[in-house]
PDB file of C-alpha atoms in Angstrom:
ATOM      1  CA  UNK A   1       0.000   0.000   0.000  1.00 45.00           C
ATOM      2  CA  UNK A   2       0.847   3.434   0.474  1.00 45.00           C
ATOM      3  CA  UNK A   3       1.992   3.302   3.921  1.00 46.00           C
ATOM      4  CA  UNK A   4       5.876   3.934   3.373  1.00 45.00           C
ATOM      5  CA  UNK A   5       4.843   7.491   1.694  1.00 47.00           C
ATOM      6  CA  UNK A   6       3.197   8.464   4.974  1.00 45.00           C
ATOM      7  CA  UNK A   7       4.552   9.863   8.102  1.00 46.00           C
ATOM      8  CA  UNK A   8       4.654   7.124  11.411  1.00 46.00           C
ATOM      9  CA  UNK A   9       2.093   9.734  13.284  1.00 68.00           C
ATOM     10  CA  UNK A  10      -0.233   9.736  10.861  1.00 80.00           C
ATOM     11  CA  UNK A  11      -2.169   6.997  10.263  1.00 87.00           C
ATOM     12  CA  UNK A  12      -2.647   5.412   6.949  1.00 84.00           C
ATOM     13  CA  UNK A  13      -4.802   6.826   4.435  1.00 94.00           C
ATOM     14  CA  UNK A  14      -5.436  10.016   6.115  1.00 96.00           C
ATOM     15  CA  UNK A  15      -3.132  11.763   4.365  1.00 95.00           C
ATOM     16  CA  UNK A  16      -4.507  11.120   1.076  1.00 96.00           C
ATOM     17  CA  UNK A  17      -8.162  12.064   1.840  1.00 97.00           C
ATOM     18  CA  UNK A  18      -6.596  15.616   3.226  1.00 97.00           C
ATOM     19  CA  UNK A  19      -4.817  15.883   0.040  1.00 97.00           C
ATOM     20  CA  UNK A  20      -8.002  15.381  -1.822  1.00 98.00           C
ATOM     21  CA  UNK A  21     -10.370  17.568  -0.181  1.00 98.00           C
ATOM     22  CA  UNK A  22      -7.605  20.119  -0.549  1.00 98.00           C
ATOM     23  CA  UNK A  23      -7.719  19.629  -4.708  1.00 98.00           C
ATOM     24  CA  UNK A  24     -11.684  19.488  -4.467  1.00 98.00           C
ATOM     25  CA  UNK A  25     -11.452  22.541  -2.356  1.00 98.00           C
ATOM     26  CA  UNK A  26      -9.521  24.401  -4.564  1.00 98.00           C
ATOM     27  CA  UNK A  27     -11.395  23.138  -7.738  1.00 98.00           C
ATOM     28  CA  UNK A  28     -14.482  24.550  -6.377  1.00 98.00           C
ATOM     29  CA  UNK A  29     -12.886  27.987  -5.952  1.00 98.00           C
ATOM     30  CA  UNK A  30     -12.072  27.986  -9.294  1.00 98.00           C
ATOM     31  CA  UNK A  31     -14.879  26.887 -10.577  1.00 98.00           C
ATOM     32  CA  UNK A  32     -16.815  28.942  -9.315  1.00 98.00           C
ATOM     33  CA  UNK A  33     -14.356  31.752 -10.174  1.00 98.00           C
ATOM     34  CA  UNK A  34     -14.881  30.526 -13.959  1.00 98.00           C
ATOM     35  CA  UNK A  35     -18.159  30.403 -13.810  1.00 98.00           C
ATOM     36  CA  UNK A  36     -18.992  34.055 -12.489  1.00 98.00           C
ATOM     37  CA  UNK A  37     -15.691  35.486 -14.678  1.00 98.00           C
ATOM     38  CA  UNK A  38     -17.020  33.385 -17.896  1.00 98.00           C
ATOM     39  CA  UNK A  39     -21.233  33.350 -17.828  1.00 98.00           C
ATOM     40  CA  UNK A  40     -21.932  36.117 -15.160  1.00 97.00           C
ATOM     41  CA  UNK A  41     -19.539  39.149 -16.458  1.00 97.00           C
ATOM     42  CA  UNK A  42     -16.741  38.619 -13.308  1.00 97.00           C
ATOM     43  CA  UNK A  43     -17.148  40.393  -9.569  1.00 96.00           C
ATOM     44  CA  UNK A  44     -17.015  44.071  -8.634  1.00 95.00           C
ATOM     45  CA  UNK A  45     -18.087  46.416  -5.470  1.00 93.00           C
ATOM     46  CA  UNK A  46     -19.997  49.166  -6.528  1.00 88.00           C
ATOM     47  CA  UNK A  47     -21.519  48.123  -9.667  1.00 91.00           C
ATOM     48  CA  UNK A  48     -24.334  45.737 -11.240  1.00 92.00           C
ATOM     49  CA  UNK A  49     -21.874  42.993 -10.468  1.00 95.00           C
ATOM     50  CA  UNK A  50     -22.153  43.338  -6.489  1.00 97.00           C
ATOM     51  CA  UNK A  51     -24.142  39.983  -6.608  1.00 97.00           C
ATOM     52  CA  UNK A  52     -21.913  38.112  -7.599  1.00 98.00           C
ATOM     53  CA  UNK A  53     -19.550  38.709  -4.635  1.00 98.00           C
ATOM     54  CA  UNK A  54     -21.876  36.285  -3.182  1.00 98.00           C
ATOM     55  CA  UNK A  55     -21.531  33.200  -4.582  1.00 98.00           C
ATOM     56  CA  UNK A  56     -18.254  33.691  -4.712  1.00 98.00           C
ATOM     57  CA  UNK A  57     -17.552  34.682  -0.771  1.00 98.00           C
ATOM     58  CA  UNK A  58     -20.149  31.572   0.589  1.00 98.00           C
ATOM     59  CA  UNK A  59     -18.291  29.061  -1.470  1.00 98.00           C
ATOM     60  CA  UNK A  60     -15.155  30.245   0.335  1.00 98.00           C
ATOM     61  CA  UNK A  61     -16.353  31.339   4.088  1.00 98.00           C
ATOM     62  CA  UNK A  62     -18.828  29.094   4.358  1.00 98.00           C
ATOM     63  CA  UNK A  63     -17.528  25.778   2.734  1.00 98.00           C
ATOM     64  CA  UNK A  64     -13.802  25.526   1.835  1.00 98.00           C
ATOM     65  CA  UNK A  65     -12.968  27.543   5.275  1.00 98.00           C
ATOM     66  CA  UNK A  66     -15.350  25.972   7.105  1.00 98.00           C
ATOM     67  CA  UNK A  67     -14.249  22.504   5.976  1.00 98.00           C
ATOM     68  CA  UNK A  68     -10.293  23.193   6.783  1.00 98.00           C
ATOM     69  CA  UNK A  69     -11.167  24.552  10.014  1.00 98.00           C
ATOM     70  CA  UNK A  70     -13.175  20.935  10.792  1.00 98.00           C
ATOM     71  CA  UNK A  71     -10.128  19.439   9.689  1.00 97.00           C
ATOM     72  CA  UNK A  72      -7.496  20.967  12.396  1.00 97.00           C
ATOM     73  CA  UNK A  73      -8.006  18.549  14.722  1.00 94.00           C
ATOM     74  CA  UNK A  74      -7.347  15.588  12.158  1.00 95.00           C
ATOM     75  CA  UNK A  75      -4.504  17.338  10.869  1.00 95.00           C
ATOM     76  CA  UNK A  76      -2.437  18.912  13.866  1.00 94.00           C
ATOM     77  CA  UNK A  77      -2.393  15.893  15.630  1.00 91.00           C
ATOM     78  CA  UNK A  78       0.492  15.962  17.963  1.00 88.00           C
ATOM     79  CA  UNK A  79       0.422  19.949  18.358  1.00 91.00           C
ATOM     80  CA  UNK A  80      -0.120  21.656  21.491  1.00 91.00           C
ATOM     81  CA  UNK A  81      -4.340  21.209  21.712  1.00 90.00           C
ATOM     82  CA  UNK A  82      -4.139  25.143  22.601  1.00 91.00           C
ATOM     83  CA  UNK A  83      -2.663  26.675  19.661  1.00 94.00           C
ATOM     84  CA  UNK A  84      -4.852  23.975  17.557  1.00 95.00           C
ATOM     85  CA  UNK A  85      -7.622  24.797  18.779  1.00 95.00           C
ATOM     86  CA  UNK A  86      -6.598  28.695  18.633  1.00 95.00           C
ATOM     87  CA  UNK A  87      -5.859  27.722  14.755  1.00 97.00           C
ATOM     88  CA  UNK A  88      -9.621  26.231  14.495  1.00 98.00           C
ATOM     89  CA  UNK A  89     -11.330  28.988  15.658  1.00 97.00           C
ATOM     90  CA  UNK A  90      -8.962  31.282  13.714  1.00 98.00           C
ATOM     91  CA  UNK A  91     -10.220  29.832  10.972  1.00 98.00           C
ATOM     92  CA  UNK A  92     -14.228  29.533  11.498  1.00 98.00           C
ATOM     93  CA  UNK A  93     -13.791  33.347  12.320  1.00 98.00           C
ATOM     94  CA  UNK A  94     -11.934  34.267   9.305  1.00 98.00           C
ATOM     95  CA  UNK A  95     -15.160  32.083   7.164  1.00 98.00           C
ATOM     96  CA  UNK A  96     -17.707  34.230   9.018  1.00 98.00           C
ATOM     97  CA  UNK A  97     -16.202  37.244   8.213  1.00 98.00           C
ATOM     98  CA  UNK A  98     -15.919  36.643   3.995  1.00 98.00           C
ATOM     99  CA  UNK A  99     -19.304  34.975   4.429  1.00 98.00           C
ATOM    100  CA  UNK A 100     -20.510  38.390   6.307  1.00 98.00           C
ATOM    101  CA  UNK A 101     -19.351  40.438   3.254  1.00 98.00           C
ATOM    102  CA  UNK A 102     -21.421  37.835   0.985  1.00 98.00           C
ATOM    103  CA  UNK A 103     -24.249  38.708   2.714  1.00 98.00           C
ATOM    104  CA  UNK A 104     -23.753  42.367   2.924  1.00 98.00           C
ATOM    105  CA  UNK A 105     -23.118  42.034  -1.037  1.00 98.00           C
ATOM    106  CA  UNK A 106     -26.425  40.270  -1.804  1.00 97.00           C
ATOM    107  CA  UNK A 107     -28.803  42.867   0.232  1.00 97.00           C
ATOM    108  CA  UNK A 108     -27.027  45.370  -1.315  1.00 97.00           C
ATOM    109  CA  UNK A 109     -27.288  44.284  -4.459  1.00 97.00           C
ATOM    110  CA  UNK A 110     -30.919  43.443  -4.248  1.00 97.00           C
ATOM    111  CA  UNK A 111     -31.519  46.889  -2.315  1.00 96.00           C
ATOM    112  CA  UNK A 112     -29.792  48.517  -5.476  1.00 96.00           C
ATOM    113  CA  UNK A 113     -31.907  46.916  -8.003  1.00 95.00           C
ATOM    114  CA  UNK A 114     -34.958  46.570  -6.044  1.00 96.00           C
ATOM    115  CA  UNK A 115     -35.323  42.992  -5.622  1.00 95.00           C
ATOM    116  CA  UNK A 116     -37.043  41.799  -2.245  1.00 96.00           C
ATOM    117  CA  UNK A 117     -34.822  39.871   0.158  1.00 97.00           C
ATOM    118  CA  UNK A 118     -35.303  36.579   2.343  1.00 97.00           C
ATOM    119  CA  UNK A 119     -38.433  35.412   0.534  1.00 97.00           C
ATOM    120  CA  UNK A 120     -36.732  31.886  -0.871  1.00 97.00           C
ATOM    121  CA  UNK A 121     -35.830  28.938   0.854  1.00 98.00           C
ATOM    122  CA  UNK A 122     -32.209  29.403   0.276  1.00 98.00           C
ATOM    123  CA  UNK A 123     -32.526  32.942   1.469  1.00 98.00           C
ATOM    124  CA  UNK A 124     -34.034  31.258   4.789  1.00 98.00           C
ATOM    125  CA  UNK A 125     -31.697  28.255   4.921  1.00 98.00           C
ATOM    126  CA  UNK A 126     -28.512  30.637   4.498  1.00 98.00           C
ATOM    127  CA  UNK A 127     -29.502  32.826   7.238  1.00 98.00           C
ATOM    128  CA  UNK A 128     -29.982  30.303   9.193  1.00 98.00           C
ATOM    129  CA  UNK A 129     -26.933  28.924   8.761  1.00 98.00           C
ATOM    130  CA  UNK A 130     -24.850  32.270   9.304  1.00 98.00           C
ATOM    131  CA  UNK A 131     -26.571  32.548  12.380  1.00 98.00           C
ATOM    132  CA  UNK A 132     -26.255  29.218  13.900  1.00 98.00           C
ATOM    133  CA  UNK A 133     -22.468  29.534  12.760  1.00 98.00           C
ATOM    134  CA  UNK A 134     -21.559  32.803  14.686  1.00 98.00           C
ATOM    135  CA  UNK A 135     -23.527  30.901  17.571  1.00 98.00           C
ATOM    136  CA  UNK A 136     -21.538  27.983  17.444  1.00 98.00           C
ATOM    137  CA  UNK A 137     -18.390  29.984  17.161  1.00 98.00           C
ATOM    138  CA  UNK A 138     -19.015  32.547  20.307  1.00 97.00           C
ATOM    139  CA  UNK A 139     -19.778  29.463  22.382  1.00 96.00           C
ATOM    140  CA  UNK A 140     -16.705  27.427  21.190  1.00 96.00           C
ATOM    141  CA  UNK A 141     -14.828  30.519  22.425  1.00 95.00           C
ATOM    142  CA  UNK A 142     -16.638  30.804  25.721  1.00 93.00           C
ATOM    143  CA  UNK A 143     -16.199  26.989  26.210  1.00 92.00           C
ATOM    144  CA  UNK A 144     -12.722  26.226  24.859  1.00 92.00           C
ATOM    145  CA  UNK A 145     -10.692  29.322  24.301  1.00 89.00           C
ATOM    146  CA  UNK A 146     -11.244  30.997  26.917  1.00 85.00           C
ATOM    147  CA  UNK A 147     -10.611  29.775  30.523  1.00 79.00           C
ATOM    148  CA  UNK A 148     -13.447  30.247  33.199  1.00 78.00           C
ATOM    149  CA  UNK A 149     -15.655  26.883  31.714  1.00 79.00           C
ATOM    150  CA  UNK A 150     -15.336  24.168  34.316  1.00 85.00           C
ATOM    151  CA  UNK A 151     -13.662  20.610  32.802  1.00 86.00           C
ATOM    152  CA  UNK A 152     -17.296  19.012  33.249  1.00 87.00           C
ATOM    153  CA  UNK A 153     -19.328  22.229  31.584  1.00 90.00           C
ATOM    154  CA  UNK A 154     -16.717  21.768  29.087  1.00 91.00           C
ATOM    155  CA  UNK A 155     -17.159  17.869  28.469  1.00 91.00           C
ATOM    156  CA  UNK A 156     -21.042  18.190  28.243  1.00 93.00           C
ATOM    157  CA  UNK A 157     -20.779  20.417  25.625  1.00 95.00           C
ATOM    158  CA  UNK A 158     -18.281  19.039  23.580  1.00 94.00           C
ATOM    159  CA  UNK A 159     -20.611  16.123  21.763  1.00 95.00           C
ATOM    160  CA  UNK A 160     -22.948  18.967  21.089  1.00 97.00           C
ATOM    161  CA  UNK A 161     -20.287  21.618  19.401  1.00 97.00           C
ATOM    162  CA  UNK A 162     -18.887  18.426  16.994  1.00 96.00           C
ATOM    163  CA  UNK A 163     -22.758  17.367  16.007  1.00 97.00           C
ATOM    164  CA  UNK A 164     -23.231  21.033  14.984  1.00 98.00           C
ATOM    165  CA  UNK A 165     -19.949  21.777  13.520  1.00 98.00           C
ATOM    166  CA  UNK A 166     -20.840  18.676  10.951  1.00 97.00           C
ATOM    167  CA  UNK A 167     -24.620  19.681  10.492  1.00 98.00           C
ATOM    168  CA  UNK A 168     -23.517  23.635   9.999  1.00 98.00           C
ATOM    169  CA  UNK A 169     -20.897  22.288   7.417  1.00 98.00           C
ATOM    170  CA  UNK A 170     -23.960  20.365   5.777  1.00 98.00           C
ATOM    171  CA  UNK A 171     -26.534  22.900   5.716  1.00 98.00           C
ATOM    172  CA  UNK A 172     -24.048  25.046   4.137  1.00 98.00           C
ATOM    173  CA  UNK A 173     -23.456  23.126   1.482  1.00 98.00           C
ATOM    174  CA  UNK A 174     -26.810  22.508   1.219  1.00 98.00           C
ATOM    175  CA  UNK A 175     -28.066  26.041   0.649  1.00 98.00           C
ATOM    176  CA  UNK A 176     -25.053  26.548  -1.604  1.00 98.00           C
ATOM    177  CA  UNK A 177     -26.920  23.814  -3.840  1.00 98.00           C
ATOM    178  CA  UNK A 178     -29.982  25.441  -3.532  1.00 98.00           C
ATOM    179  CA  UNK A 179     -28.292  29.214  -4.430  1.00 98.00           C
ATOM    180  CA  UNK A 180     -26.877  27.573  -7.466  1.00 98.00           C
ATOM    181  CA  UNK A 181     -30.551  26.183  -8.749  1.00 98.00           C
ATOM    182  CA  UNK A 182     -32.066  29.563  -7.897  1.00 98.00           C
ATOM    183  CA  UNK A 183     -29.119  31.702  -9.754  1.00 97.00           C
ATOM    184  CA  UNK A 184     -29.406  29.384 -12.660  1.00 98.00           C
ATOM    185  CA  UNK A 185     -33.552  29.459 -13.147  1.00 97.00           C
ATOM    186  CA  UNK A 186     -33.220  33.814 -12.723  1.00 96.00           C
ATOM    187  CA  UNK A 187     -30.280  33.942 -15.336  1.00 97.00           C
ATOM    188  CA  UNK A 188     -30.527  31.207 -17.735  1.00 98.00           C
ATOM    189  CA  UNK A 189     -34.428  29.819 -17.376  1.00 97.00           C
ATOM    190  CA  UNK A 190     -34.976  28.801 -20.697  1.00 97.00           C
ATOM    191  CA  UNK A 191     -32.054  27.633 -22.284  1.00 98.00           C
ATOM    192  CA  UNK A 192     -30.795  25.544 -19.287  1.00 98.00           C
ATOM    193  CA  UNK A 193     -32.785  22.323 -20.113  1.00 98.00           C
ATOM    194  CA  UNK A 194     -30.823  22.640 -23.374  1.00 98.00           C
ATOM    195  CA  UNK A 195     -27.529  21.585 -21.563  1.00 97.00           C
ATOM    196  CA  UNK A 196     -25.751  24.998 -22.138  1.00 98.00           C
ATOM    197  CA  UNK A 197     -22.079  25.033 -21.189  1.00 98.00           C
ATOM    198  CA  UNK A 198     -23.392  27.336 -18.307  1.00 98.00           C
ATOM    199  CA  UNK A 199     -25.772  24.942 -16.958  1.00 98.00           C
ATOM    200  CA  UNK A 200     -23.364  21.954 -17.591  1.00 98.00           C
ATOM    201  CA  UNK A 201     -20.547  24.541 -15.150  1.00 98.00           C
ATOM    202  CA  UNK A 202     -22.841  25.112 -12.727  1.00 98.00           C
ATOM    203  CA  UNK A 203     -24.492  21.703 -11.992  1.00 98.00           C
ATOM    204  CA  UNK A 204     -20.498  20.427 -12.385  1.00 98.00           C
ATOM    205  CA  UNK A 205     -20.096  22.942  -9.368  1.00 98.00           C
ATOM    206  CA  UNK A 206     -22.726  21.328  -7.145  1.00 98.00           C
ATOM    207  CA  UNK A 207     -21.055  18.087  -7.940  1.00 98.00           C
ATOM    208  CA  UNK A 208     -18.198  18.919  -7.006  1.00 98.00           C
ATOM    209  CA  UNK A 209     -19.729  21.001  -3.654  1.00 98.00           C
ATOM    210  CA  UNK A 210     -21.391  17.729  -3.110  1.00 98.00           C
ATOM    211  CA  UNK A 211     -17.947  15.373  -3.352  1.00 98.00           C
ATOM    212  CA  UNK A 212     -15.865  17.805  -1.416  1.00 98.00           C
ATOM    213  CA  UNK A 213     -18.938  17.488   1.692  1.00 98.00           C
ATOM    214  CA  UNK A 214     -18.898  13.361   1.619  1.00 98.00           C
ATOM    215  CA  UNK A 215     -14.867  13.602   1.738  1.00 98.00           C
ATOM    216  CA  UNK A 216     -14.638  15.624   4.390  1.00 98.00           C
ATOM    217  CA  UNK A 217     -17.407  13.592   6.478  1.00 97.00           C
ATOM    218  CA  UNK A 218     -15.490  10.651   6.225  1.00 97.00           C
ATOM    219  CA  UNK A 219     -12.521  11.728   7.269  1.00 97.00           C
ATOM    220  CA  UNK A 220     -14.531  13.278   9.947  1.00 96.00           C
ATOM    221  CA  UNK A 221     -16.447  10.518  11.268  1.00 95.00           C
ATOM    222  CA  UNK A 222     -13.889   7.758  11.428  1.00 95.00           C
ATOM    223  CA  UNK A 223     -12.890   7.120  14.806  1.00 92.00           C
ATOM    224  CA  UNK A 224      -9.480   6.115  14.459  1.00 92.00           C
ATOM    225  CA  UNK A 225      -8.488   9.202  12.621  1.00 95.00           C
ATOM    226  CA  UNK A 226      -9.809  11.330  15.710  1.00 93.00           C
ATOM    227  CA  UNK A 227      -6.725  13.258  17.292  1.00 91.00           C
ATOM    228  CA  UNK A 228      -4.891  10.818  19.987  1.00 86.00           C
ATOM    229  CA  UNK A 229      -5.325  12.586  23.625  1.00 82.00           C
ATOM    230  CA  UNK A 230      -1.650  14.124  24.315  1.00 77.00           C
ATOM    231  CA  UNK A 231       0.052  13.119  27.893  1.00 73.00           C
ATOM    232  CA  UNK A 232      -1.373  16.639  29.218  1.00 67.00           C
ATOM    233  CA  UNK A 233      -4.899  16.304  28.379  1.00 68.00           C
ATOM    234  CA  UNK A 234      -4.734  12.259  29.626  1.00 71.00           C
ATOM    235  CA  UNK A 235      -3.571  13.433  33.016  1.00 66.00           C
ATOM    236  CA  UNK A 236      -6.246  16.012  33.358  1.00 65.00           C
ATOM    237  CA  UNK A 237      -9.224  13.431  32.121  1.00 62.00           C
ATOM    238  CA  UNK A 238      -7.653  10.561  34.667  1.00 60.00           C
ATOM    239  CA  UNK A 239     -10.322  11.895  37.043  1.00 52.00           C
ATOM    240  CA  UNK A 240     -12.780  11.679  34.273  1.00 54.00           C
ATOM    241  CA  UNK A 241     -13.190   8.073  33.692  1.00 49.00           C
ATOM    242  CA  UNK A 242     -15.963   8.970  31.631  1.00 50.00           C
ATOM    243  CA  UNK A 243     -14.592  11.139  29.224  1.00 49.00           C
ATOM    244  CA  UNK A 244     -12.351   8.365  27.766  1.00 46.00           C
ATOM    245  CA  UNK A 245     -15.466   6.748  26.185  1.00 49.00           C
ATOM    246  CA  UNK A 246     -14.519   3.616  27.642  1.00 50.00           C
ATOM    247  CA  UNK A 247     -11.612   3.173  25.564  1.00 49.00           C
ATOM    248  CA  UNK A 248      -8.020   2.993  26.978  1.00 48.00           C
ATOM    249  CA  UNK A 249      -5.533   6.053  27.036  1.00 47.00           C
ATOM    250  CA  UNK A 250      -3.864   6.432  23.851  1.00 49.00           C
ATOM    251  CA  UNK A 251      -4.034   2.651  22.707  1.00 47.00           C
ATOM    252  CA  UNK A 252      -1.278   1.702  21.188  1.00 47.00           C
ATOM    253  CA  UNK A 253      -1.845   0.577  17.613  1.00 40.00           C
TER     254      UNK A 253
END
């Protein structure tokens, strides 16, 4: 197999799934960059082109961001847990932010050319999931980062910060899907059943949107590519028999 090309602390296979949610990542940022340069006349402030800051900004904040910053804890996994976790939300806070100027872009844009805002369902699902996401974030912060959160507050929160982290990383890929039908059926309504190279693009996006979310969930969801408990967080859970899941300290595989 592959093993000899991978480093001793990382376990096998891991690598390559990292490396290829990294190329789909980057694929979809191009994509989408050829897409709005190509079929929708490119991106710009203060002009009729505001809109299409959006797509452009949610693709990045919201999914390729969000998705690396997910990742940290499979990656950095013999790092001190502080700075990774300092890298994490480093990382979710720098997606809100370009996903903030998304959304300023859209009302904007709308407010500009008169178009009402919030009426679809991917208007509702995206606020939702903006909102949710600077929820989740200020209470990662108040739990993790910063210290005043007891070690048991802290452990009966954690199952419910990863279950949202995945299902915010879902429903944002999600309403992405559902921004690309709705751009497509304003712009190019009656040629797209024709299978015009813009339609072909743009449903080649949400593929790709699509593969990049069921990569990343593996490599989230396996258990034995979780991050191994360092020798300072194994001391402080001794006391905390129940933290360890039932599984032995750091079993040696």
């Amino acid at each position: 197999g592959m093993d000899g090309a991978l480093p001793a602390t990382s376990p096998a296979g891991l690598s390559a799934y990292v490396a290829v949610s990294q190329l789909l990542g980057l694929t979809l940022l191009v994509t989408t960059g050829a897409w709005l340069g190509r079929y929708r006349g490119g991106v710009a402030w203060h002009s009729s082109l505001q809109f299409n800051i959006h797509p452009l900004c949610m693709v990045l904040g919201m999914v390729f961001l969000q998705g690396d910053a997910l990742l940290v804890y499979r990656v950095f996994r013999h790092e001190a847990k502080r700075s990774t976790k300092a890298l994490h939300a480093l990382l979710h806070g720098l997606a809100l932010v370009i996903a903030l100027v998304g959304i300023v872009a859209v009302f904007e844009s709308h407010r500009t050319k008169g178009i009402p805002n919030m009426y679809s369902l991917h208007g509702w699902c995206g606020m939702a999931a903006f909102v949710l996401y600077l929820l989740q974030w200020l209470l990662g912060c108040g739990f993790f980062l910063f210290p005043g959160a007891s070690f048991s507050l802290r452990s009966r929160y954690k199952p419910h910060h990863v279950f949202f982290g995945i299902a915010l990383f879902v429903l944002s890929i999600a309403t992405c899907l559902l921004g690309i039908t709705e751009m497509l059926l304003f712009n190019i309504r009656d040629s797209y059943s024709h299978f015009v190279p813009e339609g072909i693009l743009a449903n080649t996006l949400g593929v790709l949107l699509v593969a990049f979310g069921l990569v990343m969930g593996y490599v989230l969801t396996r258990d034995d590519w979780k991050r191994p408990p360092l020798a300072e967080e194994l001391a402080l859970s001794m006391d905390f028999k129940t933290l360890t899941e039932g599984e032995s300290p750091g079993g040696g595989s």
